[in-house]
Coordinates of C-alpha atoms in Angstrom, one line a residue:
X141 CA 3.3 17.4 12.0
X142 CA 7.0 18.0 12.1
X143 CA 8.2 21.6 11.6
X144 CA 10.0 21.8 8.3
X145 CA 11.1 24.6 6.0
X146 CA 11.6 24.4 2.3
X147 CA 13.7 27.1 0.7
X148 CA 14.0 27.6 -3.1
X149 CA 16.6 30.0 -4.4
X150 CA 15.7 31.8 -7.6
X151 CA 17.6 34.5 -9.6
X152 CA 15.0 37.3 -9.2
X153 CA 13.0 36.2 -6.2
X154 CA 12.8 33.4 -3.6
X155 CA 9.9 31.6 -2.1
X156 CA 9.7 30.4 1.4
X157 CA 7.1 27.9 2.6
X158 CA 6.9 27.4 6.3
X159 CA 4.6 24.6 7.7
X160 CA 3.9 24.7 11.4
X161 CA 1.4 22.3 13.1
X162 CA -1.8 22.6 11.1
X163 CA -1.2 26.0 9.5
X164 CA 0.5 27.0 6.3
X165 CA 2.2 30.4 5.8
X166 CA 3.5 31.6 2.4
X167 CA 5.8 34.6 2.0
X168 CA 7.1 35.9 -1.4
X169 CA 9.8 38.4 -1.7
X170 CA 10.4 40.3 -4.9
X171 CA 13.8 41.7 -6.2
X172 CA 12.5 45.2 -5.8
X173 CA 12.5 44.8 -2.0
X174 CA 8.7 45.1 -1.7
X175 CA 7.3 42.3 0.4
X176 CA 4.0 40.7 -0.6
X177 CA 2.6 38.5 2.1
X178 CA -0.1 35.9 1.5
X179 CA -1.4 33.8 4.3
X180 CA -3.8 30.8 4.3
X181 CA -4.5 29.2 7.6
X182 CA -6.4 25.9 7.2
X183 CA -7.7 26.2 10.7
X184 CA -10.1 28.7 9.3
X185 CA -11.8 25.9 7.3
X186 CA -13.6 23.7 9.8
X187 CA -14.9 20.4 8.4
X188 CA -18.5 19.6 8.9
X189 CA -18.3 16.4 10.9
X190 CA -15.6 13.7 10.4
X191 CA -13.4 13.8 7.2
X192 CA -14.3 11.6 4.2
X193 CA -12.2 8.5 4.0
X194 CA -10.2 7.9 0.8
X195 CA -7.2 5.9 2.2
X196 CA -8.2 2.4 1.4
X197 CA -4.6 1.2 0.9
X198 CA -3.8 2.1 4.5
X199 CA -6.8 0.2 5.9
X200 CA -10.5 -0.4 5.2
X201 CA -13.6 -0.1 7.4
X202 CA -15.0 -3.3 9.0
X203 CA -17.8 -4.6 6.8
X204 CA -21.0 -4.7 9.0
X205 CA -21.6 -8.3 7.8
X206 CA -18.1 -9.2 9.2
X207 CA -18.9 -7.6 12.5
X208 CA -22.2 -9.6 12.7
X209 CA -20.3 -12.8 12.2
X210 CA -17.7 -11.9 14.8
X211 CA -20.0 -10.8 17.6
X212 CA -21.0 -14.2 19.0
X213 CA -17.3 -15.1 19.4
X214 CA -16.7 -11.9 21.3
X215 CA -19.5 -12.8 23.8
X216 CA -20.9 -16.4 24.1
X217 CA -18.6 -18.5 22.0
X218 CA -15.4 -17.7 23.9
X219 CA -13.8 -21.2 24.0
X220 CA -10.1 -21.8 23.1
X221 CA -10.1 -23.4 19.6
X222 CA -7.2 -25.6 20.7
X223 CA -9.1 -27.1 23.6
X224 CA -10.1 -30.5 22.4
X225 CA -11.7 -31.9 25.6
X226 CA -15.0 -30.0 25.7
X227 CA -17.8 -28.4 23.6
X228 CA -16.6 -24.8 24.0
X229 CA -13.3 -25.6 22.2
X230 CA -15.1 -27.8 19.6
X231 CA -17.5 -25.1 18.5
X232 CA -14.8 -22.5 18.2
X233 CA -12.5 -24.8 16.4
X234 CA -15.3 -25.6 13.9
X235 CA -15.7 -21.9 13.2
X236 CA -11.9 -21.4 12.8
X237 CA -11.7 -24.3 10.3
X238 CA -14.6 -22.8 8.3
X239 CA -12.7 -19.5 8.1
X240 CA -9.6 -21.4 7.0
X241 CA -11.6 -23.0 4.2
X242 CA -13.1 -19.6 3.1
X243 CA -9.6 -18.1 2.8
X244 CA -8.4 -21.1 0.9
X245 CA -11.3 -21.0 -1.5
X246 CA -10.6 -17.3 -2.3
X247 CA -7.1 -18.1 -3.6
X248 CA -7.6 -21.7 -4.9
X249 CA -5.7 -23.4 -2.1
X250 CA -6.1 -26.3 0.2
X251 CA -7.3 -25.3 3.7
X252 CA -4.4 -27.2 5.2
X253 CA -2.1 -24.7 3.4
X254 CA -3.5 -21.7 5.3
X255 CA -1.6 -20.6 8.4
X256 CA -3.1 -17.8 10.6
X257 CA -0.8 -14.9 11.6
X258 CA -1.2 -11.4 13.1
X259 CA -1.1 -9.8 9.6
X260 CA 0.8 -9.4 6.4
X261 CA 3.9 -8.1 8.2
X262 CA 4.3 -11.3 10.2
X263 CA 3.5 -13.4 7.1
X264 CA 6.2 -11.6 5.1
X265 CA 8.7 -12.2 7.8
X266 CA 7.8 -15.9 8.0
X267 CA 8.1 -16.2 4.2
X268 CA 11.4 -14.4 3.7
X269 CA 13.2 -15.3 6.8
X270 CA 11.6 -18.7 7.2
X271 CA 12.5 -20.0 3.7
X272 CA 15.8 -18.2 3.7
X273 CA 17.0 -19.8 6.9
X274 CA 15.6 -23.3 6.3
X275 CA 17.4 -23.6 2.9
X276 CA 20.3 -21.4 3.9
X277 CA 22.8 -24.2 4.3
X278 CA 22.8 -24.8 0.6
X279 CA 21.2 -21.7 -0.9
X280 CA 21.9 -18.2 0.3
X281 CA 20.4 -16.0 -2.4
X282 CA 17.1 -14.2 -2.4
X283 CA 15.6 -12.0 -5.1
X284 CA 13.1 -9.2 -4.4
X285 CA 12.3 -5.7 -5.9
X286 CA 13.1 -2.2 -5.0
X287 CA 9.5 -1.3 -4.5
X288 CA 8.5 -4.0 -2.0
X289 CA 6.8 -3.2 1.3
X290 CA 9.2 -2.1 4.0
X291 CA 8.7 -5.4 6.0
X292 CA 10.0 -7.4 3.1
X293 CA 12.9 -5.1 2.4
X294 CA 13.9 -5.1 6.1
X295 CA 13.6 -8.9 6.3
X296 CA 16.0 -9.1 3.4
X297 CA 18.4 -6.7 5.1
X298 CA 18.3 -8.9 8.2
X299 CA 19.3 -11.9 6.1
X300 CA 22.1 -9.9 4.5
X301 CA 23.4 -9.5 8.1
X302 CA 23.4 -13.3 8.3
X303 CA 25.5 -13.7 5.2
X304 CA 22.8 -14.0 2.5
X305 CA 23.1 -12.3 -0.9
X306 CA 20.0 -10.2 -1.8
X307 CA 19.2 -9.0 -5.3
X308 CA 17.0 -5.9 -5.4
X309 CA 15.5 -5.8 -8.9
X310 CA 14.8 -2.4 -10.4
X311 CA 11.4 -1.6 -12.0
X312 CA 10.6 0.4 -15.1
X313 CA 8.8 3.8 -15.1
X314 CA 5.5 2.0 -14.9
X315 CA 6.6 0.1 -11.8
X316 CA 6.8 -3.3 -13.5
X317 CA 9.7 -5.7 -13.2
X318 CA 11.6 -7.1 -16.2
X319 CA 11.1 -10.8 -16.6
X320 CA 14.3 -11.0 -18.5
X321 CA 16.2 -9.3 -15.6
X322 CA 14.5 -11.7 -13.2
X323 CA 15.6 -14.7 -15.3
X324 CA 19.2 -13.5 -15.4
X325 CA 19.2 -12.8 -11.6
X326 CA 18.2 -16.4 -10.7
X327 CA 21.2 -18.6 -9.9
X328 CA 21.6 -22.2 -8.5
X329 CA 22.0 -20.4 -5.1
X330 CA 18.6 -18.8 -5.2
X331 CA 16.0 -20.1 -2.8
X332 CA 13.2 -17.5 -3.0
X333 CA 11.8 -14.8 -5.2
X334 CA 9.6 -12.4 -3.3
X335 CA 7.5 -9.9 -5.4
X336 CA 4.3 -8.1 -4.3
X337 CA 1.2 -8.6 -6.4
X338 CA -0.2 -5.0 -6.1
X339 CA 2.0 -2.2 -5.0
X340 CA 0.6 -0.3 -2.0
X341 CA 1.7 3.2 -3.2
X342 CA 1.0 3.2 -6.9
X343 CA -1.3 0.2 -7.4
X344 CA 0.8 -1.4 -10.1
X345 CA 0.0 -5.2 -10.7
X346 CA 3.0 -7.4 -11.4
X347 CA 2.6 -10.3 -13.9
X348 CA 2.0 -13.0 -11.3
X349 CA 1.5 -15.9 -13.7
X350 CA 4.6 -15.1 -15.7
X351 CA 6.7 -14.7 -12.6
X352 CA 5.4 -18.0 -11.1
X353 CA 6.0 -19.9 -14.4
X354 CA 9.6 -18.7 -14.5
X355 CA 10.3 -19.5 -10.9
X356 CA 8.7 -23.0 -11.2
X357 CA 10.9 -23.7 -14.3
X358 CA 14.0 -22.7 -12.3
X359 CA 12.8 -24.7 -9.2
X360 CA 12.9 -21.6 -7.1
X361 CA 10.1 -20.8 -4.6
X362 CA 7.9 -17.8 -5.4
X363 CA 6.4 -15.7 -2.6
X364 CA 4.1 -12.7 -3.1
X365 CA 2.9 -10.1 -0.7
X366 CA -0.8 -10.0 -1.7
X367 CA -2.1 -7.8 1.1
X368 CA -3.3 -5.2 -1.5
X369 CA -4.5 -7.9 -4.0
X370 CA -6.4 -10.6 -2.2
X371 CA -10.1 -10.1 -2.5
X372 CA -9.7 -7.3 -5.0
X373 CA -8.3 -9.1 -8.1
X374 CA -8.6 -12.8 -9.0
X375 CA -5.7 -14.8 -7.7
X376 CA -5.1 -18.6 -7.9
X377 CA -2.0 -20.0 -6.3
X378 CA -2.0 -23.1 -8.6
X379 CA -2.6 -21.3 -11.9
X380 CA 0.0 -18.7 -11.0
X381 CA 2.5 -21.2 -9.4
X382 CA 2.6 -19.2 -6.2
X383 CA 4.3 -21.1 -3.4
X384 CA 3.8 -18.6 -0.5
X385 CA 1.3 -15.8 -0.2
X386 CA 0.8 -13.1 2.5
X387 CA -2.7 -12.0 3.4
X388 CA -4.0 -9.1 5.6
X389 CA -7.4 -8.9 7.2
X390 CA -7.9 -5.2 7.5
X391 CA -7.2 -4.6 3.8
X392 CA -10.3 -6.5 2.7
X393 CA -12.9 -5.1 5.2
X394 CA -11.9 -7.5 7.9
X395 CA -10.6 -6.9 11.4
X396 CA -7.1 -5.6 12.2
X397 CA -4.6 -7.8 14.0
X398 CA -5.3 -10.9 11.8
X399 CA -3.8 -12.2 8.6
X400 CA -2.6 -15.5 7.0
X401 CA 0.1 -17.0 5.0
X402 CA -0.4 -19.6 2.3
X403 CA 2.4 -22.2 2.3
X404 CA 2.3 -24.8 -0.5
X405 CA 2.3 -28.5 0.5
X406 CA 3.0 -30.0 -2.9
X407 CA 5.7 -29.5 -3.9
X408 CA 6.4 -28.9 -0.3
X409 CA 7.8 -25.6 0.9
X410 CA 9.6 -25.8 4.2
X411 CA 10.0 -22.8 6.5
X412 CA 11.9 -22.3 9.8
X413 CA 9.5 -20.9 12.4
X414 CA 10.4 -17.5 13.7
X415 CA 8.3 -17.9 16.9
X416 CA 8.5 -20.6 19.5
X417 CA 5.6 -21.9 21.5
X418 CA 2.9 -24.6 21.7
X419 CA 3.3 -25.7 18.1
X420 CA -0.1 -24.4 16.8
X421 CA -0.6 -23.9 13.1
X422 CA 1.6 -26.8 12.1
X423 CA 4.4 -25.5 14.3
X424 CA 4.9 -22.6 12.0
X425 CA 3.1 -19.9 14.1
X426 CA 2.7 -20.9 17.7
X427 CA 0.1 -19.1 19.9
X428 CA -3.6 -19.3 20.7
X429 CA -5.6 -18.2 17.7
X430 CA -7.9 -15.2 18.3
X431 CA -11.1 -16.9 17.2
X432 CA -13.2 -13.7 16.7
X433 CA -10.5 -12.2 14.4
X434 CA -10.1 -15.5 12.5
X435 CA -13.8 -15.8 12.0
X436 CA -13.9 -12.2 10.8
X437 CA -11.1 -12.7 8.3
X438 CA -12.9 -15.8 7.0
X439 CA -16.1 -13.9 6.5
X440 CA -14.4 -11.0 4.8
X441 CA -12.8 -13.5 2.3
X442 CA -16.2 -15.2 1.7
X443 CA -17.8 -11.8 0.9
X444 CA -14.9 -10.7 -1.3
X445 CA -15.2 -13.9 -3.3
X446 CA -18.9 -13.3 -4.0
X447 CA -18.6 -9.6 -4.6
X448 CA -15.2 -9.2 -6.2
X449 CA -16.4 -8.6 -9.8
X450 CA -19.0 -6.1 -8.7
X451 CA -16.6 -4.2 -6.4
X452 CA -14.0 -4.1 -9.1
X453 CA -16.4 -2.7 -11.7
X454 CA -17.7 -0.1 -9.2
X455 CA -14.2 1.0 -8.1
X456 CA -13.1 1.2 -11.7
X457 CA -16.0 3.6 -12.4
X458 CA -15.1 5.7 -9.3
X459 CA -11.5 5.8 -10.2
X460 CA -12.2 7.1 -13.7
X461 CA -14.6 9.7 -12.3
X462 CA -11.9 10.9 -9.9
X463 CA -9.1 11.0 -12.4
X464 CA -11.1 12.6 -15.2
X465 CA -12.6 15.2 -12.7
X466 CA -9.2 16.3 -11.5
X467 CA -7.2 16.1 -14.7
X468 CA -10.0 17.8 -16.6
X469 CA -9.8 20.9 -14.5
X470 CA -6.1 21.0 -13.6
X471 CA -3.0 20.9 -15.8
X472 CA 0.4 19.5 -14.9
X473 CA -1.0 16.5 -13.1
X474 CA 0.8 13.2 -13.5
X475 CA -0.5 9.7 -12.6
X476 CA 2.3 7.6 -11.1
X477 CA 2.4 4.0 -12.3
X478 CA 1.0 2.5 -15.5
X479 CA -2.8 3.0 -15.6
X480 CA -3.2 0.0 -17.8
X481 CA -1.6 -2.4 -15.3
X482 CA -2.8 -0.9 -12.0
X483 CA -5.5 -1.7 -9.6
X484 CA -8.1 1.1 -10.1
X485 CA -8.7 1.6 -6.4
X486 CA -5.2 3.0 -5.9
X487 CA -4.7 6.4 -7.6
X488 CA -1.4 8.1 -7.1
X489 CA -1.2 11.6 -8.5
X490 CA 1.5 14.2 -8.5
X491 CA 0.5 17.9 -8.7
X492 CA 3.4 19.9 -10.1
X493 CA 4.4 23.0 -8.2
X494 CA 2.5 22.0 -5.1
X495 CA 4.1 20.4 -2.0
X496 CA 2.3 17.3 -1.1
X497 CA 2.3 17.8 2.7
X498 CA 0.8 21.2 2.3
X499 CA -2.0 19.9 0.0
X500 CA -2.7 17.1 2.6
X501 CA -3.1 19.7 5.3
X502 CA -5.3 21.9 3.1
X503 CA -7.5 18.8 2.4
X504 CA -7.9 18.0 6.0
X505 CA -11.6 17.2 5.5
X506 CA -10.6 14.2 3.3
X507 CA -8.5 11.4 4.7
X508 CA -5.7 10.9 2.2
X509 CA -2.1 9.8 2.1
X510 CA 1.0 11.4 0.7
X511 CA 3.6 9.7 -1.4
X512 CA 6.3 11.5 0.6
X513 CA 7.5 10.1 3.9
X514 CA 7.8 12.9 6.5
X515 CA 10.8 12.4 8.8
X516 CA 12.0 14.5 11.7
X517 CA 14.8 16.1 9.8
X518 CA 13.7 16.4 6.2
X519 CA 11.1 15.5 3.6
X520 CA 12.3 12.5 1.6
X521 CA 10.3 11.4 -1.4
X522 CA 8.9 7.9 -1.4
X523 CA 11.4 5.2 -2.3
X524 CA 8.7 3.7 -4.6
X525 CA 8.4 6.9 -6.6
X526 CA 12.2 7.2 -6.8
X527 CA 12.4 3.7 -8.1
X528 CA 10.1 4.4 -11.0
X529 CA 12.2 7.4 -11.9
X530 CA 9.8 10.2 -10.8
X531 CA 11.5 13.6 -10.6
X532 CA 12.1 14.6 -7.0
X533 CA 9.8 17.7 -7.2
X534 CA 6.9 15.5 -8.5
X535 CA 7.6 12.9 -5.9
X536 CA 7.3 15.5 -3.2
X537 CA 3.9 16.6 -4.7
X538 CA 2.3 13.2 -4.8
X539 CA -1.0 12.2 -3.2
X540 CA -2.5 8.7 -3.0
X541 CA -6.3 8.4 -3.3
X542 CA -7.6 5.1 -2.0
X543 CA -11.1 4.1 -3.2
X544 CA -13.0 1.2 -1.6
X545 CA -16.2 -0.8 -1.4
X546 CA -18.1 1.9 0.5
X547 CA -16.8 5.0 -1.4
X548 CA -19.7 7.0 -2.9
X549 CA -20.0 9.2 -6.0
X550 CA -20.7 12.2 -3.7
X551 CA -17.5 11.6 -1.8
X552 CA -15.5 11.4 -5.1
X553 CA -17.1 14.6 -6.4
X554 CA -16.4 16.4 -3.1
X555 CA -12.8 15.4 -3.2
X556 CA -12.5 16.5 -6.8
X557 CA -13.8 20.0 -6.0
X558 CA -11.6 20.4 -2.9
X559 CA -8.5 19.1 -4.7
X560 CA -9.0 21.5 -7.6
X561 CA -9.7 24.4 -5.2
X562 CA -6.6 23.9 -3.0
X563 CA -4.2 23.0 -5.8
X564 CA -5.2 26.2 -7.6
X565 CA -4.8 28.2 -4.4
X566 CA -1.4 26.8 -3.6
X567 CA -0.2 27.3 -7.1
X568 CA -1.3 30.9 -7.1
X569 CA 1.1 31.5 -4.2
X570 CA 4.1 29.9 -5.9
X571 CA 6.5 31.9 -8.0
X572 CA 7.5 28.7 -9.8
X573 CA 3.9 28.4 -11.1
X574 CA 4.0 32.1 -12.1
X575 CA 7.2 31.5 -14.1
X576 CA 5.7 28.4 -15.8
X577 CA 2.7 30.4 -16.8
X578 CA 5.0 33.0 -18.4
X579 CA 6.6 30.2 -20.5
X580 CA 9.9 29.9 -18.5
X581 CA 11.5 26.5 -18.4
X582 CA 12.4 26.3 -14.7
X583 CA 14.7 23.3 -15.3
X584 CA 17.1 25.7 -17.1
X585 CA 17.3 28.0 -14.1
X586 CA 20.6 28.2 -12.1
X587 CA 19.5 27.7 -8.5
X588 CA 21.3 29.5 -5.8
X589 CA 21.7 28.4 -2.2
X590 CA 20.5 30.4 0.8

């Protein structure tokens, strides 16, 4: 944890919060000169065993059924799937092609349209750079949103350096794009629209079918980063007119280091390969396929297709339990993103008058993620939260709760109790909270610099 200090100047008192390593020290100084010192060291609270895991948007655990399917290919079935001259290669190739079919079935695609990659980051790079460069001689305009994953935004910036024009569409306070704005942004020079299906920070679901219909009517290719959506919500590339889709294995209880990209064959989408080699995967992604990982991804998709409805209903129940439990006991808690159009497994909450990084450290027995990105020099609020118009103070106080297939009621209840306890404790130490309790509107205060 980087050492950082947050100073807030107030007319009658000031509050200093110092965070060093895994401890938190709070000091409050009053105008009378008397110093009141309160200290809370989270090292004093030792978790019993490993922390609970509530960070399903970062990664998911490997489903034991996936591991069972992978094990033979980590031991006895070690053939190269591209070896066509002997049985070892044939048996591995058969397993790889079954996995390709399982992935295709999950999204309503043809198995020939599935290309294996190392993950969604590589898939996004292939989609954005590959389409952009292939059609770049005639079309040098790409449209994306301000809330995309960093790999999409950085790929777009790389193309900007090559002379492309990139339009970064804004989103409303719910995190949704405006279809009217997208329509106006498309020009005869536009080759690709890239919009993620489910946002990884606030869980908002974009209107895939409407976007796809608009892009198809304008004869523009539509790519979606579906790493957070595949296997969690129903997706059909034909019904939604999706031309390219990025998939990640470890977000759907599969292994890390494997993913896929769907590339439509009719009407055909052409991409320029960003990696040279032996021409595997239709020449789009050269390199020997890691058969155990491929088989694991296929099995994860097969399970997701069968259990998607059950998982969604279960996670929806846990999400409501979590939100009601926290908001029923704490005031000044805001859910970021539109709850009506969000995936329930991603719950992003802002706790006013509490600094998110401090709350994360206090909740060290629950694995969570903050909406704030901690840099070496400063605490910058998440660009996604900034894009939806969240106040900077609230953006700094955001926590993302990620619920998954293996999350239990007891884990949710434990997280509720701990969150309420530590938010209350941290607020008690804050002069801002004290002022709000006294009915003072802190937004009207003239802040001084120290």
